[in-house]
Coordinates of C-alpha atoms and ligand atoms in Angstrom, one line a residue:
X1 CA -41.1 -12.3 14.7
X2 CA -39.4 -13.1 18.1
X3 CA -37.9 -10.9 20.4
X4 CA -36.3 -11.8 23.9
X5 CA -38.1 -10.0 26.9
X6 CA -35.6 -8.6 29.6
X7 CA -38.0 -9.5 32.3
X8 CA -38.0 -12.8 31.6
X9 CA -35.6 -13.9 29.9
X10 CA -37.5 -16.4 28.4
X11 CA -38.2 -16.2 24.1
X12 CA -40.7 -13.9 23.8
X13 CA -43.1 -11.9 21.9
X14 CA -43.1 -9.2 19.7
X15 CA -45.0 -7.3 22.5
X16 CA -46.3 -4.5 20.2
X17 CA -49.4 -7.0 18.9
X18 CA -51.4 -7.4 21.7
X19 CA -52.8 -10.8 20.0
X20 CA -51.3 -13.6 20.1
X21 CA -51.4 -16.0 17.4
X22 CA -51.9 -19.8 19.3
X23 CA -50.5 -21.8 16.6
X24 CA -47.5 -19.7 15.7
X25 CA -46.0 -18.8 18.8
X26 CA -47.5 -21.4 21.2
X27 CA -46.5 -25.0 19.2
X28 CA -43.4 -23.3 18.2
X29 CA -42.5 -23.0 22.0
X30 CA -44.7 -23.6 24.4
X31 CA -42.8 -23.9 27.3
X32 CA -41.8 -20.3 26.7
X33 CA -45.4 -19.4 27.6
X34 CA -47.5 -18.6 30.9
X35 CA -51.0 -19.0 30.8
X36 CA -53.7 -17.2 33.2
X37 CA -56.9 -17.6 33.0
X38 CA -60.1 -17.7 35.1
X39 CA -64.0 -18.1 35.7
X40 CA -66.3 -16.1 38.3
X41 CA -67.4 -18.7 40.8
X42 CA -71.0 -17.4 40.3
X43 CA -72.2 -20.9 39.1
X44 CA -72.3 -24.3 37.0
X45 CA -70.1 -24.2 34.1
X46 CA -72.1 -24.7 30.7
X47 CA -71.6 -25.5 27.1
X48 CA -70.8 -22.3 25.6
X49 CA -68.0 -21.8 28.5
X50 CA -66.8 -25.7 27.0
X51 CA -66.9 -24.6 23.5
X52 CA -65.7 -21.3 23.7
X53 CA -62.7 -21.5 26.4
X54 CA -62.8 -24.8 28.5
X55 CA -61.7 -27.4 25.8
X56 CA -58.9 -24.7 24.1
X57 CA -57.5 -24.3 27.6
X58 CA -57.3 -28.3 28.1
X59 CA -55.2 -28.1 24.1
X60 CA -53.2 -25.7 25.7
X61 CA -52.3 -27.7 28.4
X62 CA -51.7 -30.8 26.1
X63 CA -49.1 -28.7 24.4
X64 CA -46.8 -28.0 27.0
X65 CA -47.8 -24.8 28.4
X66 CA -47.9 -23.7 31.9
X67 CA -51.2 -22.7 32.8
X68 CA -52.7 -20.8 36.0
X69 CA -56.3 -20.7 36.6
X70 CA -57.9 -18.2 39.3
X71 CA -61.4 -18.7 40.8
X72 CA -61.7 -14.9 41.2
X73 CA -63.6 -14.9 44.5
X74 CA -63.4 -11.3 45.5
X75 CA -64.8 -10.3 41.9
X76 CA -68.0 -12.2 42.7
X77 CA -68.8 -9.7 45.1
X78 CA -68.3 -6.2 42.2
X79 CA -72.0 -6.3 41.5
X80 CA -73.9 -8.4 44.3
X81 CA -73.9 -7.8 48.2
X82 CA -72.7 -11.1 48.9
X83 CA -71.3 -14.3 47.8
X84 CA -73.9 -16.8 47.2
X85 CA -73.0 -19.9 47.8
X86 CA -69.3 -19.3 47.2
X87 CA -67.8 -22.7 48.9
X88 CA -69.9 -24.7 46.5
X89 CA -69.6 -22.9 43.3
X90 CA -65.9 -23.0 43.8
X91 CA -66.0 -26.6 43.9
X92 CA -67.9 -27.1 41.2
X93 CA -65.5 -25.0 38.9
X94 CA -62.7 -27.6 40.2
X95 CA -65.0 -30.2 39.5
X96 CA -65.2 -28.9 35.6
X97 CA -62.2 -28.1 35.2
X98 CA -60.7 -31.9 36.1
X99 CA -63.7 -33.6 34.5
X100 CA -63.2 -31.5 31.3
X101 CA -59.2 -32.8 30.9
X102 CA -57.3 -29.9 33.2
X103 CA -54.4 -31.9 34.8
X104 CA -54.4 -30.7 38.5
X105 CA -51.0 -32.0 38.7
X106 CA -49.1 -29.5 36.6
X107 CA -52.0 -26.8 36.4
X108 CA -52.0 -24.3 39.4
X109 CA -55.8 -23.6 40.2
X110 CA -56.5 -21.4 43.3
X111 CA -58.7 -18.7 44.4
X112 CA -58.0 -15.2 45.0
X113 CA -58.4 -14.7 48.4
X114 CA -56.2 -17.2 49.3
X115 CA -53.9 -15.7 47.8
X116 CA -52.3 -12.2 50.0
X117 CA -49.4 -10.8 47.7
X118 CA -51.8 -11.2 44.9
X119 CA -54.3 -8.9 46.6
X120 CA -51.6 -6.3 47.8
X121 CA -50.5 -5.8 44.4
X122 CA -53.4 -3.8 43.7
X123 CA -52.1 -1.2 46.1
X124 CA -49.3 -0.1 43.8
X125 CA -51.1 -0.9 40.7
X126 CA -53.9 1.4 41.8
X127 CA -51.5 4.2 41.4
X128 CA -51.0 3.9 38.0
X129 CA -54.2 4.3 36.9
X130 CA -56.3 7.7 37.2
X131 CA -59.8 7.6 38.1
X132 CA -61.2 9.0 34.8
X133 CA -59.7 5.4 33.0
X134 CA -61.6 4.1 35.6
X135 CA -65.0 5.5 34.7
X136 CA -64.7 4.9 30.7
X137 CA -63.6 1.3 30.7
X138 CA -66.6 -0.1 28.3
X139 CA -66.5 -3.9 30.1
X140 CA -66.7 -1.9 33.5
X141 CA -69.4 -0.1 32.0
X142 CA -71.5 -2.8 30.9
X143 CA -71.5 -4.8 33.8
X144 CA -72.4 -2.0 35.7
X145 CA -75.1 -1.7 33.3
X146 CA -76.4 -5.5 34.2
X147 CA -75.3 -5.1 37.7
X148 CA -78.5 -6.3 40.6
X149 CA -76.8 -3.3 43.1
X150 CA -78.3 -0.1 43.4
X151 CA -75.3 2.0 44.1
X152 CA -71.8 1.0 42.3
X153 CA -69.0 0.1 44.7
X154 CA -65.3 1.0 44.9
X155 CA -64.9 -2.6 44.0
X156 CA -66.2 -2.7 41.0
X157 CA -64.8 0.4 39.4
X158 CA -61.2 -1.3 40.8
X159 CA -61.9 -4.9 39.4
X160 CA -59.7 -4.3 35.9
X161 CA -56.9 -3.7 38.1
X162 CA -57.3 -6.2 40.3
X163 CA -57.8 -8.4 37.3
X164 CA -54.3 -6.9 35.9
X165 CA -53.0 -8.2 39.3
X166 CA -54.2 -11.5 38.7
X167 CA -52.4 -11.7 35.6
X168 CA -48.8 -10.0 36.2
X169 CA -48.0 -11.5 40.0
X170 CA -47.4 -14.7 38.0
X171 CA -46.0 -13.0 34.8
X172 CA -48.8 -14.7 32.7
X173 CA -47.8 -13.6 28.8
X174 CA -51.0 -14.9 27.3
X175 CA -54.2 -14.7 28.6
X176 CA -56.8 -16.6 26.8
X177 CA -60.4 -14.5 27.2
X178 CA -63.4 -13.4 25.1
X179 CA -63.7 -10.4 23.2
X180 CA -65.8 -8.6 25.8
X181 CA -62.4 -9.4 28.1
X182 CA -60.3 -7.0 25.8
X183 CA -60.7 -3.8 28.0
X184 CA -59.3 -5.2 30.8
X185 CA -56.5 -6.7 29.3
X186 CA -55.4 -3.3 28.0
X187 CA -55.7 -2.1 31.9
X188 CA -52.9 -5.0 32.6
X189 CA -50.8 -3.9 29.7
X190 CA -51.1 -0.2 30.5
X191 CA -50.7 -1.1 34.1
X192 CA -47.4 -3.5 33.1
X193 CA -45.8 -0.6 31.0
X194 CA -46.1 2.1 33.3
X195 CA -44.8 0.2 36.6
X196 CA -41.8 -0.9 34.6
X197 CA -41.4 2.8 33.2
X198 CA -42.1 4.3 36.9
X199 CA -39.7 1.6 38.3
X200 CA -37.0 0.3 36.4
X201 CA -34.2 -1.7 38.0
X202 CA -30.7 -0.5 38.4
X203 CA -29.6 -2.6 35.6
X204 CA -32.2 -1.1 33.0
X205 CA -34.3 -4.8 33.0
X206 CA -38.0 -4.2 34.3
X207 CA -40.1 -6.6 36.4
X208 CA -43.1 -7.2 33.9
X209 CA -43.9 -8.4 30.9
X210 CA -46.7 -7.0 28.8
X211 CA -49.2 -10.1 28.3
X212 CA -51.1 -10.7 25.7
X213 CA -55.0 -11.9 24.6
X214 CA -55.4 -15.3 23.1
X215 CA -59.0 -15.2 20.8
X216 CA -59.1 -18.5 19.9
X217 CA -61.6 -19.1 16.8
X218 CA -63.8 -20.0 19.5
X219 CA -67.5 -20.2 18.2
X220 CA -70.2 -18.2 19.9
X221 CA -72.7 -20.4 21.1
X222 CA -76.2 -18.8 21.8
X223 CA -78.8 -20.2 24.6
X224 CA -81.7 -21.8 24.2
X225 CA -83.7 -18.2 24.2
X226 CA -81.6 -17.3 21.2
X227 CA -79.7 -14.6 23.2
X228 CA -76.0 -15.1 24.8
X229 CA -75.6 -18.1 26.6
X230 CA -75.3 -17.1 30.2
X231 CA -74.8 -18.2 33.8
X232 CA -77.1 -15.7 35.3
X233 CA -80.1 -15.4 32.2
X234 CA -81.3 -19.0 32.7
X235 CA -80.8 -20.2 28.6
X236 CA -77.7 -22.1 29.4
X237 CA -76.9 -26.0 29.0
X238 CA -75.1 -26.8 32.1
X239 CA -71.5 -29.1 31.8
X240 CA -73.0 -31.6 34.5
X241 CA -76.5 -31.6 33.4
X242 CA -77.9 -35.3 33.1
X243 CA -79.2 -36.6 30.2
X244 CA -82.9 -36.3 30.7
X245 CA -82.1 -32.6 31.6
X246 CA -80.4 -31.8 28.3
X247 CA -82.9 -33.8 26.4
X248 CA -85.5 -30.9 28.5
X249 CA -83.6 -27.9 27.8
X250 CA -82.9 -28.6 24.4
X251 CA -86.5 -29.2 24.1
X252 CA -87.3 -25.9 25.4
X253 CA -85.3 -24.7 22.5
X254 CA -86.5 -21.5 20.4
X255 CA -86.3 -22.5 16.7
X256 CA -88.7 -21.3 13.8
X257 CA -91.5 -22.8 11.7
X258 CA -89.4 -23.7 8.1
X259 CA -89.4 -27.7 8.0
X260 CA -86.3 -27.4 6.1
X261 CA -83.3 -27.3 8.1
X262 CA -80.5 -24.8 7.0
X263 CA -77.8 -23.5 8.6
X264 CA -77.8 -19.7 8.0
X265 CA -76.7 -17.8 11.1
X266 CA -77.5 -14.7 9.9
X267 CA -81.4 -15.5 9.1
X268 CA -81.9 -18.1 11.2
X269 CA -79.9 -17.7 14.3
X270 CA -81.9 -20.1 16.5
X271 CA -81.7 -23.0 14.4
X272 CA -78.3 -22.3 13.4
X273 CA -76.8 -22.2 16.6
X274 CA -78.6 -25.9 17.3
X275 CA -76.5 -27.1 14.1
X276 CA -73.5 -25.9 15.5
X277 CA -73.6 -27.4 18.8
X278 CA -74.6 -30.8 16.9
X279 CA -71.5 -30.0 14.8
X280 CA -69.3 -29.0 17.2
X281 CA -70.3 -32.2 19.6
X282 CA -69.8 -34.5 16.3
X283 CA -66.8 -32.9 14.6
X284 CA -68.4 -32.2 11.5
X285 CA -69.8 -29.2 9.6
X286 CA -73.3 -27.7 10.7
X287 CA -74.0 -27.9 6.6
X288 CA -73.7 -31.5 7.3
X289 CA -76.1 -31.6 9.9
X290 CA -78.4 -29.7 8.0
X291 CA -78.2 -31.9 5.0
X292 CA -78.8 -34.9 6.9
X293 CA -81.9 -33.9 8.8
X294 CA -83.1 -32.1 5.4
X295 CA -87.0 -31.6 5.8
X296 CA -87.3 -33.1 9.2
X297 CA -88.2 -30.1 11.4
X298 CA -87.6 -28.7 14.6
X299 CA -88.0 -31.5 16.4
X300 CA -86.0 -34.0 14.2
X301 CA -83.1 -31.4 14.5
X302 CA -83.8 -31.7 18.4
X303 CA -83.4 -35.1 18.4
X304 CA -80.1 -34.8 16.4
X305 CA -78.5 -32.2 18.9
X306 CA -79.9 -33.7 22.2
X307 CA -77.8 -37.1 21.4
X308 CA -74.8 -35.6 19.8
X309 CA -74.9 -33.0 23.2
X310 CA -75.6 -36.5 25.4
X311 CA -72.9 -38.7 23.4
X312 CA -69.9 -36.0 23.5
X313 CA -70.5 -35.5 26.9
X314 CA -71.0 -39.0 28.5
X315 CA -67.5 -39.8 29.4
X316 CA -67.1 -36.2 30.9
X317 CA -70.2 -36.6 32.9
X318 CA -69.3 -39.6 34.3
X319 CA -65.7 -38.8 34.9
X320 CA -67.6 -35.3 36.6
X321 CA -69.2 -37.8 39.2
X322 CA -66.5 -39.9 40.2
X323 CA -64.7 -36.9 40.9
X324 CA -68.0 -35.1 43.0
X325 CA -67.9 -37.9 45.1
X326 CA -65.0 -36.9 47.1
X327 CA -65.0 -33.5 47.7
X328 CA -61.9 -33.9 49.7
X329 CA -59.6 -34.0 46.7
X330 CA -61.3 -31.1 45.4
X331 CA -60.2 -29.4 48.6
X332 CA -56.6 -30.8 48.2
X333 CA -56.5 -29.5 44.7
X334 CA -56.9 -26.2 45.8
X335 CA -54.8 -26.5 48.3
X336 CA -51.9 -27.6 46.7
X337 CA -52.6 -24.2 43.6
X338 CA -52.9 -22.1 46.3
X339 CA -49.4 -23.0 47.9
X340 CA -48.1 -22.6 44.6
X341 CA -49.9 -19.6 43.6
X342 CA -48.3 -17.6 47.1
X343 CA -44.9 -19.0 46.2
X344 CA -45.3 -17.0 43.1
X345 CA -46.9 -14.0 44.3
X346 CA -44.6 -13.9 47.2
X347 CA -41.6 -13.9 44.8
X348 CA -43.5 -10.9 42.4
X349 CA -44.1 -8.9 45.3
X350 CA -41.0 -9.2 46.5
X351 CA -39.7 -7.7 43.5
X352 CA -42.3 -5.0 43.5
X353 CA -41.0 -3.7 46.5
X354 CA -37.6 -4.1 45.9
X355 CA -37.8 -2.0 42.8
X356 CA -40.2 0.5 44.7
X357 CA -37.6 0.7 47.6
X358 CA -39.4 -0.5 50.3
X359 CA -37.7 -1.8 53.4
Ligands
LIG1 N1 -63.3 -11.2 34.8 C1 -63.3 -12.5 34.2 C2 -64.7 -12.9 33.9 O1 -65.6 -12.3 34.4 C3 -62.7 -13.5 35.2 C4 -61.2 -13.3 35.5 C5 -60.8 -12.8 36.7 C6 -60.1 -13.4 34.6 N2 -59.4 -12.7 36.6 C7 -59.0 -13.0 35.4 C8 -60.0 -13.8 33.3 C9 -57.7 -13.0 34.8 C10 -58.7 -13.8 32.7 C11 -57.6 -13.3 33.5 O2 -64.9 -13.8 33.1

């Protein structure tokens, strides 16, 4: 079903779903659609982030759609005192994002904090929001949960609605995240519906439009520990790992003592999770995999995921170094999404203000 928003006035979505179906609405249309998105710049980019969200946001791109990404450096900052390494961390998420296939040239990438009108948005949005919502969000919850701080800051509790501002000062209508994401994407529909409700324009049209989560059938990939492949819990495969260094990790990989290689996620998670990777890297099924390393063990099926990992990812790699080399255009890059991220934000808050009636 289509519907025209009155914010926009661009074909939109039925905004009563809140997820959006890629291959319906988005081939159909795609210049129709905003994209935001955006990674913590808390460290290297790794496989599961490839598989999972990287290589669907370089298809989107491919199809036509617009597509914003933040490097949220004032979320870094919700549960640790400071910013390690921020300069270089933000560089490096430039430096995957171009290696992986992100055209710089039509994709607006840019970090928060350069980015004033983005920040003062939370000011108004704050309002909308009572502090009891606050409190229950279950994402806000759990990372407070895995949070290194002692004490839990203002920040933190705040973050969903800065994250709502992230997404509405450029009108994104589809956001593609992760499950564990879905919380705060309700904050920036909530946050949406009651700004336009609390502040409608003279002629009846409202400033936002109510965006929408993007699941893709992303697979889940686990790390080399068998729990959730993460940044911070050292089990993670690194984008611009070398070859020798994947070949070590993989290595390090926890598998079980049955010869016969299956896939069977449910019973044998660790071993399954290597056929995927194999599969994913090779375009073929993890059955297949399985099939052809039959009896061959652990360390066969090690051998097997370590090249397809290496093969997949040579031409990346390699594009990921000619691009480190000149950290200049990395800073250029940047440059150039941030100019275009204020033009936007400038506009939005404009608008915000205009309907607030502000002088
Ligand atoms: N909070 C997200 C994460 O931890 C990162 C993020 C910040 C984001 N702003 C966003 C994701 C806006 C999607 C849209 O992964």
């Amino acid at each position: 079903m289509t519907t025209t928003t009155a914010t926009t006035g661009r074909p939109g979505l039925d905004d009563r779903d809140d997820l959006a179906d890629l291959d319906g609405s988005v081939r159909g249309n795609p210049a129709a659609h905003r994209v935001l998105t955006g990674d913590r710049p808390t460290g290297p980019l790794h496989l599961g982030h490839y598989f999972g969200s990287l290589r669907n946001r370089v298809r989107l791109q491919r199809l036509g759609v617009e597509m914003l990404l933040v490097i949220p450096d004032y979320q870094v900052i919700t549960d640790r005192d400071i910013a390690d390494r921020l300069a270089e961390h933000t560089e490096n998420l430039v430096l995957d994002y171009l290696a992986t296939g992100i055209d710089a040239d039509r994709a607006t990438i840019f970090t928060h904090s350069s980015v004033p009108a983005l920040n003062q948005l939370l000011l108004p949005f704050l309002s909308l929001v009572s502090v009891a919502e606050l409190h229950r969000n279950p994402t806000v919850k759990d990372e407070i949960a895995h949070s290194s701080q002692a004490a839990v800051n203002g920040l933190m509790l705040t973050y969903p609605v800065h994250q709502a501002a992230d997404i509405l000062f450029c009108k994104a209508d589809l956001v593609p995240v992760g499950k564990d994401q879905l919380p705060h994407l309700e904050v920036a529909r909530t946050v949406a519906r009651r700004f336009n409700e609390r502040y409608p324009r003279p002629d009846g049209t409202t400033v936002f439009p109510r965006p929408r989560a993007l699941l893709g059938a992303a697979p889940l990939l686990l790390g080399t520990d068998g729990g959730k492949m993460s940044k911070s819990r050292g089990n993670s495969i690194p984008l611009g790992a070398d070859e020798d260094t994947t070949a070590r990790l993989l290595k390090g990989a926890k598998t079980d003592a049955d010869r016969r290689i299956g896939y069977d996620p449910a019973g044998r998670p660790e071993v399954s999770n290597l056929l995927l990777l194999a599969a994913l890297c090779q375009d073929r099924t993890p059955e297949e995999v399985a099939e052809e390393i039959g009896d061959g063990g652990a360390a066969a099926l090690k051998r097997t995921v370590t090249e397809a990992v290496n093969e997949y990812f040579r031409p990346i790699r390699a594009r990921r170094a000619e691009l480190a080399a000149d950290r200049g255009h990395l800073r250029e890059v940047l440059r150039a999404g941030a100019e275009r991220a204020n033009a936007i934000a400038d506009a939005t808050l404009a608008e915000v203000r205009e309907v607030m009636g502000s002088l």
